[in-house]
Amino acid sequence: MIAAQQDCPFTPVYDNIERDDTMTDSIRELTILQPDDWHIHLRDDKALATTVAHAAQSFNRVICMPNLVPPVKNVDDAHAYRARIIQQLQASDLSAERKAAFDPRMTLYLTDNTTANDIEMAAKSGIVQAVKLYPAGATTNSADGVTDINARVDIFEALEKYNLPLLLHGEVTHDHVDIFDREKRFLDEVLAQIIIKFPTMKIVLEHITTSDAADFVLAQGNQVAATITPQHLMFNRNHLLVGGIKPHFYCLPILKRESHQKVLLDVATSGNPKFFLGTDSAPHATDAKESACGCAGCYSASTALPLYATAFDSVGKIDKLEGFASRFGAQFYGLPVHESTITLINTPMQVPTDYPYFDGSSLTPLMAGEMLPWSIKA
Ligand code: DOR
Ligand code: ZN
């Protein structure tokens, strides 16, 4: 149990979804194609020593978010960032096999000053997989994000022309809009209009948190998909707020009510290829989370697969994990699936209470100190 929660009357165990044992009772071990993480924050510089090794243990391709300080704004920035990640990968203790398999894919951070030429260069670069749009002020390091999305039509035209996906942090940011309504308002007031104007632009609505977002994505053509995080499948706002504020469940978009969580679990485990894995693993040092003004982000890179397996198994759908984790994202991005595999086993593991981070700080993972029923087979 982490220090800050020692006296907490509410134990944030994974207890709110009843397991349906009838469907996958016989599955005690599951071998799936090697998965990819289509949305991760690796951060930069000294943080990479921890984050790269954790991500590369399980995932082959990872789509690296560009919200560094300063952000990854053009192809040169992307090349330099990728080189720093690879340098850290090579310096890690990972096996030669894992080092060879890990493939960080870059994203550009869309600003008010991004040009159509930046998009063309990105599309032709071979290393930029997508472009990320943060509405200015929506989340961590989004101050340089887009202030007027409708003013970026030249960018959307270029994305459509070069078939480069737009990854969306889908929340409006007006002060007067309630934090729990921000995703739905974005869909209704912003995204619906963009899709009408740019009907062939590939869009990933990242880290969806509501049944509204799930329904919205289901109602669109195959060019619109969504990623779902482990925390939004496993938890709801009661876990965050009842019995004391749990800062390690605070992320953006914020956890919603249980009815939304259930719909997310439904669509993630439905076998519909519009929904695929994106952890949104977002490291912040423990003291920056356990603070009077705590940072948004859940760290899950090191235990993401056991977390997802636990969520899928809770509804008797562990057999649907491979599609979600290893096939549908690749299919959306037009990439081949991997030939290698990874095996999950129904043997409990304890999530570490923390990891060493940098400059003496620590990193507290999602479900720190808790038991998970699934683990990765050695
Ligand atoms: O909770 C979040 N943390 N949501 C985001 O969109 C950004 C992320 C971060 O970078 O920390
Ligand atoms: Zn993110």
Tab-separated table of C-alpha atoms and ligand atoms in Angstrom:
chain	number	residue	atom	x	y	z
A	1	MET	CA	0.000	0.000	0.000
A	2	ILE	CA	1.452	3.387	-0.884
A	3	ALA	CA	2.371	5.720	1.929
A	4	ALA	CA	-0.271	8.359	1.225
A	5	GLN	CA	-3.037	5.769	1.306
A	6	GLN	CA	-1.984	3.949	4.461
A	7	ASP	CA	-4.687	5.476	6.604
A	8	CYS	CA	-7.241	5.676	3.872
A	9	PRO	CA	-10.521	3.995	4.894
A	10	PHE	CA	-11.242	3.039	1.302
A	11	THR	CA	-9.058	0.366	-0.225
A	12	PRO	CA	-8.960	0.984	-3.949
A	13	VAL	CA	-9.160	-2.654	-4.926
A	14	TYR	CA	-10.490	-3.814	-8.220
A	15	ASP	CA	-13.809	-4.979	-6.919
A	16	ASN	CA	-16.633	-3.364	-8.792
A	17	ILE	CA	-17.116	-5.765	-11.671
A	18	GLU	CA	-18.306	-9.257	-10.986
A	19	ARG	CA	-16.399	-11.931	-12.804
A	20	ASP	CA	-18.397	-14.095	-15.175
A	21	ASP	CA	-16.754	-17.496	-14.736
A	22	THR	CA	-18.974	-19.375	-17.109
A	23	MET	CA	-17.399	-18.249	-20.361
A	24	THR	CA	-13.649	-18.534	-20.018
A	25	ASP	CA	-13.337	-20.900	-17.117
A	26	SER	CA	-10.960	-23.136	-18.988
A	27	ILE	CA	-8.614	-20.323	-20.042
A	28	ARG	CA	-5.797	-20.191	-17.555
A	29	GLU	CA	-3.079	-19.247	-19.996
A	30	LEU	CA	-3.417	-17.031	-23.021
A	31	THR	CA	-0.883	-16.578	-25.791
A	32	ILE	CA	-1.515	-13.551	-27.972
A	33	LEU	CA	0.350	-11.850	-30.783
A	34	GLN	CA	2.758	-9.250	-29.422
A	35	PRO	CA	0.721	-6.126	-28.651
A	36	ASP	CA	1.279	-2.461	-29.487
A	37	ASP	CA	0.454	0.571	-27.365
A	38	TRP	CA	-1.180	3.184	-29.572
A	39	HIS	CA	-0.978	5.957	-26.965
A	40	ILE	CA	1.826	6.331	-24.439
A	41	HIS	CA	3.770	9.114	-22.717
A	42	LEU	CA	7.442	8.209	-22.376
A	43	ARG	CA	8.485	11.772	-21.408
A	44	ASP	CA	12.099	12.746	-22.084
A	45	ASP	CA	15.711	12.792	-20.904
A	46	LYS	CA	16.213	11.091	-17.507
A	47	ALA	CA	12.602	9.836	-17.366
A	48	LEU	CA	13.310	7.619	-20.391
A	49	ALA	CA	15.517	5.316	-18.307
A	50	THR	CA	12.392	4.075	-16.514
A	51	THR	CA	9.639	4.490	-19.076
A	52	VAL	CA	11.325	3.002	-22.143
A	53	ALA	CA	12.351	-0.208	-20.380
A	54	HIS	CA	8.829	-0.681	-18.989
A	55	ALA	CA	7.101	-0.097	-22.317
A	56	ALA	CA	9.522	-2.239	-24.300
A	57	GLN	CA	9.035	-5.231	-21.997
A	58	SER	CA	5.574	-5.851	-23.435
A	59	PHE	CA	4.963	-3.710	-26.488
A	60	ASN	CA	6.543	-3.702	-29.908
A	61	ARG	CA	5.189	-0.512	-31.498
A	62	VAL	CA	4.311	2.402	-29.256
A	63	ILE	CA	2.867	5.709	-30.378
A	64	CYS	CA	4.755	8.327	-28.388
A	65	MET	CA	2.814	11.389	-27.339
A	66	PRO	CA	4.491	14.685	-28.232
A	67	ASN	CA	3.580	16.775	-25.150
A	68	LEU	CA	7.176	17.286	-24.062
A	69	VAL	CA	8.498	20.615	-22.854
A	70	PRO	CA	8.973	22.006	-25.464
A	71	PRO	CA	6.661	19.846	-27.597
A	72	VAL	CA	7.581	17.724	-30.626
A	73	LYS	CA	6.445	20.184	-33.294
A	74	ASN	CA	8.145	19.105	-36.514
A	75	VAL	CA	9.988	16.256	-38.182
A	76	ASP	CA	13.375	17.398	-36.878
A	77	ASP	CA	12.058	17.358	-33.303
A	78	ALA	CA	10.577	13.920	-33.934
A	79	HIS	CA	13.882	12.513	-35.249
A	80	ALA	CA	15.758	13.910	-32.261
A	81	TYR	CA	13.204	12.568	-29.772
A	82	ARG	CA	13.207	9.140	-31.363
A	83	ALA	CA	17.019	9.063	-31.196
A	84	ARG	CA	16.902	9.820	-27.444
A	85	ILE	CA	14.422	6.980	-26.923
A	86	ILE	CA	16.521	4.533	-28.920
A	87	GLN	CA	19.667	5.557	-27.073
A	88	GLN	CA	17.920	4.782	-23.797
A	89	LEU	CA	16.606	1.505	-25.170
A	90	GLN	CA	20.122	0.402	-26.071
A	91	ALA	CA	21.421	1.383	-22.621
A	92	SER	CA	18.697	-0.659	-20.867
A	93	ASP	CA	18.938	-4.193	-19.452
A	94	LEU	CA	16.392	-5.535	-21.913
A	95	SER	CA	17.196	-8.602	-24.017
A	96	ALA	CA	18.600	-8.166	-27.503
A	97	GLU	CA	15.331	-9.572	-28.785
A	98	ARG	CA	13.207	-6.945	-27.002
A	99	LYS	CA	15.553	-4.171	-28.071
A	100	ALA	CA	15.223	-5.237	-31.694
A	101	ALA	CA	11.448	-5.491	-31.500
A	102	PHE	CA	10.708	-2.151	-29.828
A	103	ASP	CA	9.579	0.390	-32.373
A	104	PRO	CA	8.681	3.867	-31.079
A	105	ARG	CA	6.503	5.773	-33.548
A	106	MET	CA	6.419	9.534	-33.356
A	107	THR	CA	3.608	12.088	-33.329
A	108	LEU	CA	3.634	15.811	-33.999
A	109	TYR	CA	2.023	18.257	-31.595
A	110	LEU	CA	-0.399	20.451	-33.475
A	111	THR	CA	-0.180	24.150	-32.586
A	112	ASP	CA	-1.727	27.319	-33.964
A	113	ASN	CA	1.431	27.664	-36.061
A	114	THR	CA	1.726	24.174	-37.573
A	115	THR	CA	1.713	24.463	-41.384
A	116	ALA	CA	0.395	22.207	-44.128
A	117	ASN	CA	4.020	21.811	-45.145
A	118	ASP	CA	4.839	20.417	-41.682
A	119	ILE	CA	2.127	17.812	-42.277
A	120	GLU	CA	3.445	16.916	-45.721
A	121	MET	CA	6.978	16.520	-44.327
A	122	ALA	CA	5.648	14.401	-41.460
A	123	ALA	CA	3.725	12.133	-43.823
A	124	LYS	CA	6.829	11.626	-45.953
A	125	SER	CA	9.219	11.211	-43.000
A	126	GLY	CA	8.571	7.520	-42.367
A	127	ILE	CA	8.782	8.058	-38.591
A	128	VAL	CA	5.735	10.210	-37.852
A	129	GLN	CA	2.710	7.991	-37.440
A	130	ALA	CA	0.106	10.625	-36.580
A	131	VAL	CA	-0.568	14.168	-35.437
A	132	LYS	CA	-1.897	14.947	-31.946
A	133	LEU	CA	-4.381	17.692	-31.274
A	134	TYR	CA	-4.644	19.009	-27.734
A	135	PRO	CA	-7.179	21.772	-27.269
A	136	ALA	CA	-5.076	24.451	-25.518
A	137	GLY	CA	-5.319	24.026	-21.753
A	138	ALA	CA	-7.012	20.602	-21.861
A	139	THR	CA	-4.346	18.631	-19.987
A	140	THR	CA	-0.670	18.235	-19.041
A	141	ASN	CA	1.634	20.301	-21.254
A	142	SER	CA	-1.150	21.441	-23.551
A	143	ALA	CA	-0.505	25.180	-23.261
A	144	ASP	CA	0.873	25.221	-26.823
A	145	GLY	CA	-2.162	23.355	-28.142
A	146	VAL	CA	-4.723	24.621	-30.606
A	147	THR	CA	-6.778	27.611	-29.447
A	148	ASP	CA	-9.317	27.570	-32.299
A	149	ILE	CA	-9.811	24.161	-33.852
A	150	ASN	CA	-12.019	25.481	-36.635
A	151	ALA	CA	-9.158	27.725	-37.746
A	152	ARG	CA	-7.024	24.659	-38.561
A	153	VAL	CA	-8.869	23.547	-41.688
A	154	ASP	CA	-5.665	23.765	-43.749
A	155	ILE	CA	-4.147	21.175	-41.440
A	156	PHE	CA	-7.151	18.877	-41.680
A	157	GLU	CA	-7.026	19.137	-45.498
A	158	ALA	CA	-3.370	18.137	-45.415
A	159	LEU	CA	-4.002	15.245	-43.025
A	160	GLU	CA	-6.750	13.986	-45.307
A	161	LYS	CA	-4.570	14.408	-48.396
A	162	TYR	CA	-1.608	12.538	-46.890
A	163	ASN	CA	-3.699	9.988	-44.999
A	164	LEU	CA	-2.068	10.867	-41.685
A	165	PRO	CA	-4.310	10.146	-38.684
A	166	LEU	CA	-5.439	12.897	-36.324
A	167	LEU	CA	-5.285	11.835	-32.672
A	168	LEU	CA	-7.649	13.804	-30.485
A	169	HIS	CA	-7.698	14.746	-26.866
A	170	GLY	CA	-11.458	15.121	-27.078
A	171	GLU	CA	-12.483	17.631	-24.438
A	172	VAL	CA	-13.664	21.218	-24.622
A	173	THR	CA	-11.792	23.511	-22.277
A	174	HIS	CA	-14.166	26.382	-21.492
A	175	ASP	CA	-14.049	27.239	-17.800
A	176	HIS	CA	-17.815	27.138	-17.485
A	177	VAL	CA	-18.152	23.566	-18.787
A	178	ASP	CA	-18.284	20.953	-16.048
A	179	ILE	CA	-15.265	18.648	-16.093
A	180	PHE	CA	-17.530	15.573	-16.334
A	181	ASP	CA	-19.259	16.964	-19.455
A	182	ARG	CA	-16.210	18.049	-21.404
A	183	GLU	CA	-15.862	14.957	-23.569
A	184	LYS	CA	-19.492	14.851	-24.652
A	185	ARG	CA	-19.492	18.581	-25.397
A	186	PHE	CA	-16.423	18.095	-27.605
A	187	LEU	CA	-18.182	15.398	-29.607
A	188	ASP	CA	-21.348	17.428	-30.088
A	189	GLU	CA	-19.859	20.857	-30.611
A	190	VAL	CA	-16.520	20.190	-32.308
A	191	LEU	CA	-15.904	16.716	-33.639
A	192	ALA	CA	-19.240	16.124	-35.347
A	193	GLN	CA	-18.659	19.235	-37.513
A	194	ILE	CA	-15.055	18.322	-38.322
A	195	ILE	CA	-16.106	14.877	-39.528
A	196	ILE	CA	-18.772	16.351	-41.792
A	197	LYS	CA	-16.209	18.676	-43.387
A	198	PHE	CA	-13.416	16.075	-43.595
A	199	PRO	CA	-15.204	12.785	-44.099
A	200	THR	CA	-12.151	10.735	-45.054
A	201	MET	CA	-9.735	12.056	-42.418
A	202	LYS	CA	-8.574	9.230	-40.160
A	203	ILE	CA	-9.349	10.088	-36.555
A	204	VAL	CA	-8.572	8.361	-33.277
A	205	LEU	CA	-10.566	9.640	-30.351
A	206	GLU	CA	-8.011	8.952	-27.648
A	207	HIS	CA	-8.687	7.546	-24.177
A	208	ILE	CA	-12.482	7.630	-24.396
A	209	THR	CA	-14.295	7.818	-21.074
A	210	THR	CA	-18.036	7.898	-21.761
A	211	SER	CA	-20.798	5.854	-23.344
A	212	ASP	CA	-21.404	8.970	-25.459
A	213	ALA	CA	-17.945	8.638	-26.982
A	214	ALA	CA	-18.386	4.897	-27.543
A	215	ASP	CA	-21.733	5.494	-29.290
A	216	PHE	CA	-20.272	8.356	-31.297
A	217	VAL	CA	-17.425	6.187	-32.597
A	218	LEU	CA	-19.802	3.325	-33.385
A	219	ALA	CA	-21.957	5.684	-35.446
A	220	GLN	CA	-19.049	6.810	-37.677
A	221	GLY	CA	-17.390	5.116	-40.625
A	222	ASN	CA	-14.283	2.984	-40.311
A	223	GLN	CA	-12.054	6.068	-40.504
A	224	VAL	CA	-12.969	6.899	-36.895
A	225	ALA	CA	-11.671	4.724	-34.054
A	226	ALA	CA	-10.892	5.028	-30.348
A	227	THR	CA	-8.329	3.942	-27.795
A	228	ILE	CA	-9.291	2.898	-24.271
A	229	THR	CA	-7.046	2.946	-21.199
A	230	PRO	CA	-6.901	0.291	-18.464
A	231	GLN	CA	-8.048	2.766	-15.816
A	232	HIS	CA	-11.207	3.686	-17.711
A	233	LEU	CA	-12.080	-0.018	-18.060
A	234	MET	CA	-11.388	-0.863	-14.430
A	235	PHE	CA	-12.426	2.188	-12.436
A	236	ASN	CA	-14.983	4.944	-12.136
A	237	ARG	CA	-15.238	8.228	-10.292
A	238	ASN	CA	-16.226	6.536	-7.047
A	239	HIS	CA	-12.804	4.914	-6.957
A	240	LEU	CA	-11.295	8.356	-7.363
A	241	LEU	CA	-13.428	10.213	-4.845
A	242	VAL	CA	-15.282	8.018	-2.322
A	243	GLY	CA	-13.611	7.678	1.064
A	244	GLY	CA	-10.844	10.135	0.242
A	245	ILE	CA	-9.276	11.501	-2.931
A	246	LYS	CA	-6.984	8.959	-4.615
A	247	PRO	CA	-4.552	11.001	-6.678
A	248	HIS	CA	-3.232	7.972	-8.550
A	249	PHE	CA	-6.658	7.545	-10.186
A	250	TYR	CA	-6.658	11.146	-11.395
A	251	CYS	CA	-6.195	11.429	-15.123
A	252	LEU	CA	-7.729	13.423	-17.953
A	253	PRO	CA	-10.298	12.955	-19.271
A	254	ILE	CA	-11.378	12.245	-15.695
A	255	LEU	CA	-12.935	8.905	-14.665
A	256	LYS	CA	-16.714	9.023	-15.142
A	257	ARG	CA	-19.636	7.254	-13.489
A	258	GLU	CA	-19.913	3.453	-13.382
A	259	SER	CA	-22.495	3.250	-16.175
A	260	HIS	CA	-19.908	4.729	-18.567
A	261	GLN	CA	-17.233	2.337	-17.349
A	262	LYS	CA	-19.534	-0.599	-18.109
A	263	VAL	CA	-20.167	0.570	-21.670
A	264	LEU	CA	-16.436	1.042	-22.257
A	265	LEU	CA	-15.853	-2.513	-21.048
A	266	ASP	CA	-18.634	-3.685	-23.349
A	267	VAL	CA	-17.197	-2.106	-26.480
A	268	ALA	CA	-13.580	-2.956	-25.662
A	269	THR	CA	-14.476	-6.630	-25.267
A	270	SER	CA	-16.966	-6.714	-28.148
A	271	GLY	CA	-14.470	-7.630	-30.860
A	272	ASN	CA	-15.296	-4.437	-32.746
A	273	PRO	CA	-12.039	-3.298	-34.410
A	274	LYS	CA	-12.874	0.383	-33.855
A	275	PHE	CA	-11.678	0.038	-30.255
A	276	PHE	CA	-8.079	-0.766	-29.454
A	277	LEU	CA	-5.373	-0.540	-26.822
A	278	GLY	CA	-3.866	2.795	-25.822
A	279	THR	CA	-2.691	2.888	-22.229
A	280	ASP	CA	-2.209	6.649	-21.948
A	281	SER	CA	0.439	5.626	-19.431
A	282	ALA	CA	1.445	9.072	-18.169
A	283	PRO	CA	4.245	9.174	-15.589
A	284	HIS	CA	4.425	11.902	-12.965
A	285	ALA	CA	6.710	11.626	-9.942
A	286	THR	CA	4.856	10.400	-6.852
A	287	ASP	CA	5.208	13.710	-5.015
A	288	ALA	CA	3.724	15.567	-7.993
A	289	LYS	CA	0.684	13.260	-7.861
A	290	GLU	CA	0.298	13.245	-4.062
A	291	SER	CA	0.053	16.995	-3.874
A	292	ALA	CA	-2.434	19.763	-3.100
A	293	CYS	CA	-2.564	20.313	-6.861
A	294	GLY	CA	-1.820	16.863	-8.210
A	295	CYS	CA	-0.858	16.162	-11.820
A	296	ALA	CA	-3.165	14.260	-14.170
A	297	GLY	CA	-1.992	10.881	-15.404
A	298	CYS	CA	-1.965	7.198	-14.434
A	299	TYR	CA	1.225	5.198	-14.882
A	300	SER	CA	0.518	1.746	-16.292
A	301	ALA	CA	3.278	0.911	-18.791
A	302	SER	CA	4.899	-1.771	-16.621
A	303	THR	CA	1.706	-3.746	-15.876
A	304	ALA	CA	-0.582	-2.781	-18.733
A	305	LEU	CA	-1.232	-6.279	-20.060
A	306	PRO	CA	-2.116	-7.847	-16.678
A	307	LEU	CA	-4.392	-4.842	-16.077
A	308	TYR	CA	-6.204	-5.249	-19.395
A	309	ALA	CA	-6.374	-9.030	-18.929
A	310	THR	CA	-7.970	-8.520	-15.516
A	311	ALA	CA	-10.544	-6.143	-16.999
A	312	PHE	CA	-11.390	-8.454	-19.929
A	313	ASP	CA	-11.534	-11.542	-17.707
A	314	SER	CA	-13.867	-9.761	-15.278
A	315	VAL	CA	-16.583	-10.022	-17.919
A	316	GLY	CA	-15.561	-13.444	-19.213
A	317	LYS	CA	-14.044	-12.007	-22.417
A	318	ILE	CA	-10.345	-12.755	-22.108
A	319	ASP	CA	-10.603	-14.386	-25.543
A	320	LYS	CA	-11.228	-10.909	-27.007
A	321	LEU	CA	-7.979	-9.477	-25.683
A	322	GLU	CA	-5.823	-10.335	-28.694
A	323	GLY	CA	-7.950	-8.381	-31.138
A	324	PHE	CA	-8.008	-5.312	-28.890
A	325	ALA	CA	-4.326	-5.458	-27.922
A	326	SER	CA	-2.590	-6.834	-30.982
A	327	ARG	CA	-4.720	-6.654	-34.128
A	328	PHE	CA	-7.181	-3.777	-34.363
A	329	GLY	CA	-4.734	-0.908	-33.896
A	330	ALA	CA	-2.397	-2.284	-36.540
A	331	GLN	CA	-5.361	-2.739	-38.857
A	332	PHE	CA	-6.457	0.877	-38.342
A	333	TYR	CA	-2.963	2.233	-39.010
A	334	GLY	CA	-2.490	-0.063	-42.022
A	335	LEU	CA	0.409	-1.957	-40.442
A	336	PRO	CA	1.071	-5.699	-40.247
A	337	VAL	CA	0.485	-7.602	-37.024
A	338	HIS	CA	3.542	-9.079	-35.351
A	339	GLU	CA	4.652	-12.679	-35.655
A	340	SER	CA	6.025	-12.987	-32.124
A	341	THR	CA	3.765	-13.739	-29.178
A	342	ILE	CA	3.478	-13.066	-25.462
A	343	THR	CA	1.816	-15.330	-22.909
A	344	LEU	CA	-0.398	-14.231	-20.053
A	345	ILE	CA	-1.028	-16.617	-17.214
A	346	ASN	CA	-3.783	-16.708	-14.617
A	347	THR	CA	-1.250	-16.518	-11.788
A	348	PRO	CA	-1.536	-13.559	-9.424
A	349	MET	CA	1.074	-10.830	-9.312
A	350	GLN	CA	1.537	-7.926	-6.978
A	351	VAL	CA	1.894	-4.528	-8.618
A	352	PRO	CA	5.060	-2.903	-7.228
A	353	THR	CA	4.399	-0.121	-4.728
A	354	ASP	CA	6.719	2.184	-6.661
A	355	TYR	CA	9.604	2.401	-9.091
A	356	PRO	CA	12.720	4.537	-8.898
A	357	TYR	CA	12.234	7.466	-11.275
A	358	PHE	CA	14.867	10.168	-11.733
A	359	ASP	CA	16.791	12.547	-9.477
A	360	GLY	CA	15.777	10.482	-6.447
A	361	SER	CA	12.040	10.655	-7.161
A	362	SER	CA	9.704	7.675	-7.398
A	363	LEU	CA	6.895	6.665	-9.688
A	364	THR	CA	3.694	5.098	-8.338
A	365	PRO	CA	1.954	2.778	-10.806
A	366	LEU	CA	-1.767	2.305	-11.205
A	367	MET	CA	-2.952	-0.141	-8.505
A	368	ALA	CA	0.330	0.132	-6.611
A	369	GLY	CA	0.703	-2.695	-4.110
A	370	GLU	CA	-2.508	-4.413	-5.239
A	371	MET	CA	-2.842	-8.002	-6.474
A	372	LEU	CA	-3.762	-8.680	-10.086
A	373	PRO	CA	-5.048	-12.140	-11.050
A	374	TRP	CA	-3.139	-12.171	-14.355
A	375	SER	CA	0.572	-11.862	-14.984
A	376	ILE	CA	3.003	-12.228	-17.869
A	377	LYS	CA	4.546	-15.687	-18.159
A	378	ALA	CA	8.293	-15.556	-17.779
B	1	DOR	O1	-4.116	12.285	-17.576
B	1	DOR	C1	-3.480	12.668	-18.544
B	1	DOR	N1	-2.137	12.796	-18.494
B	1	DOR	N2	-4.138	12.964	-19.667
B	1	DOR	C2	-3.524	13.529	-20.707
B	1	DOR	O2	-4.182	13.798	-21.671
B	1	DOR	C3	-2.077	13.863	-20.644
B	1	DOR	C4	-1.381	13.025	-19.670
B	1	DOR	C5	0.014	13.511	-19.339
B	1	DOR	O3	0.756	13.873	-20.257
B	1	DOR	O4	0.372	13.508	-18.171
B	2	ZN	ZN	-2.190	10.899	-23.281
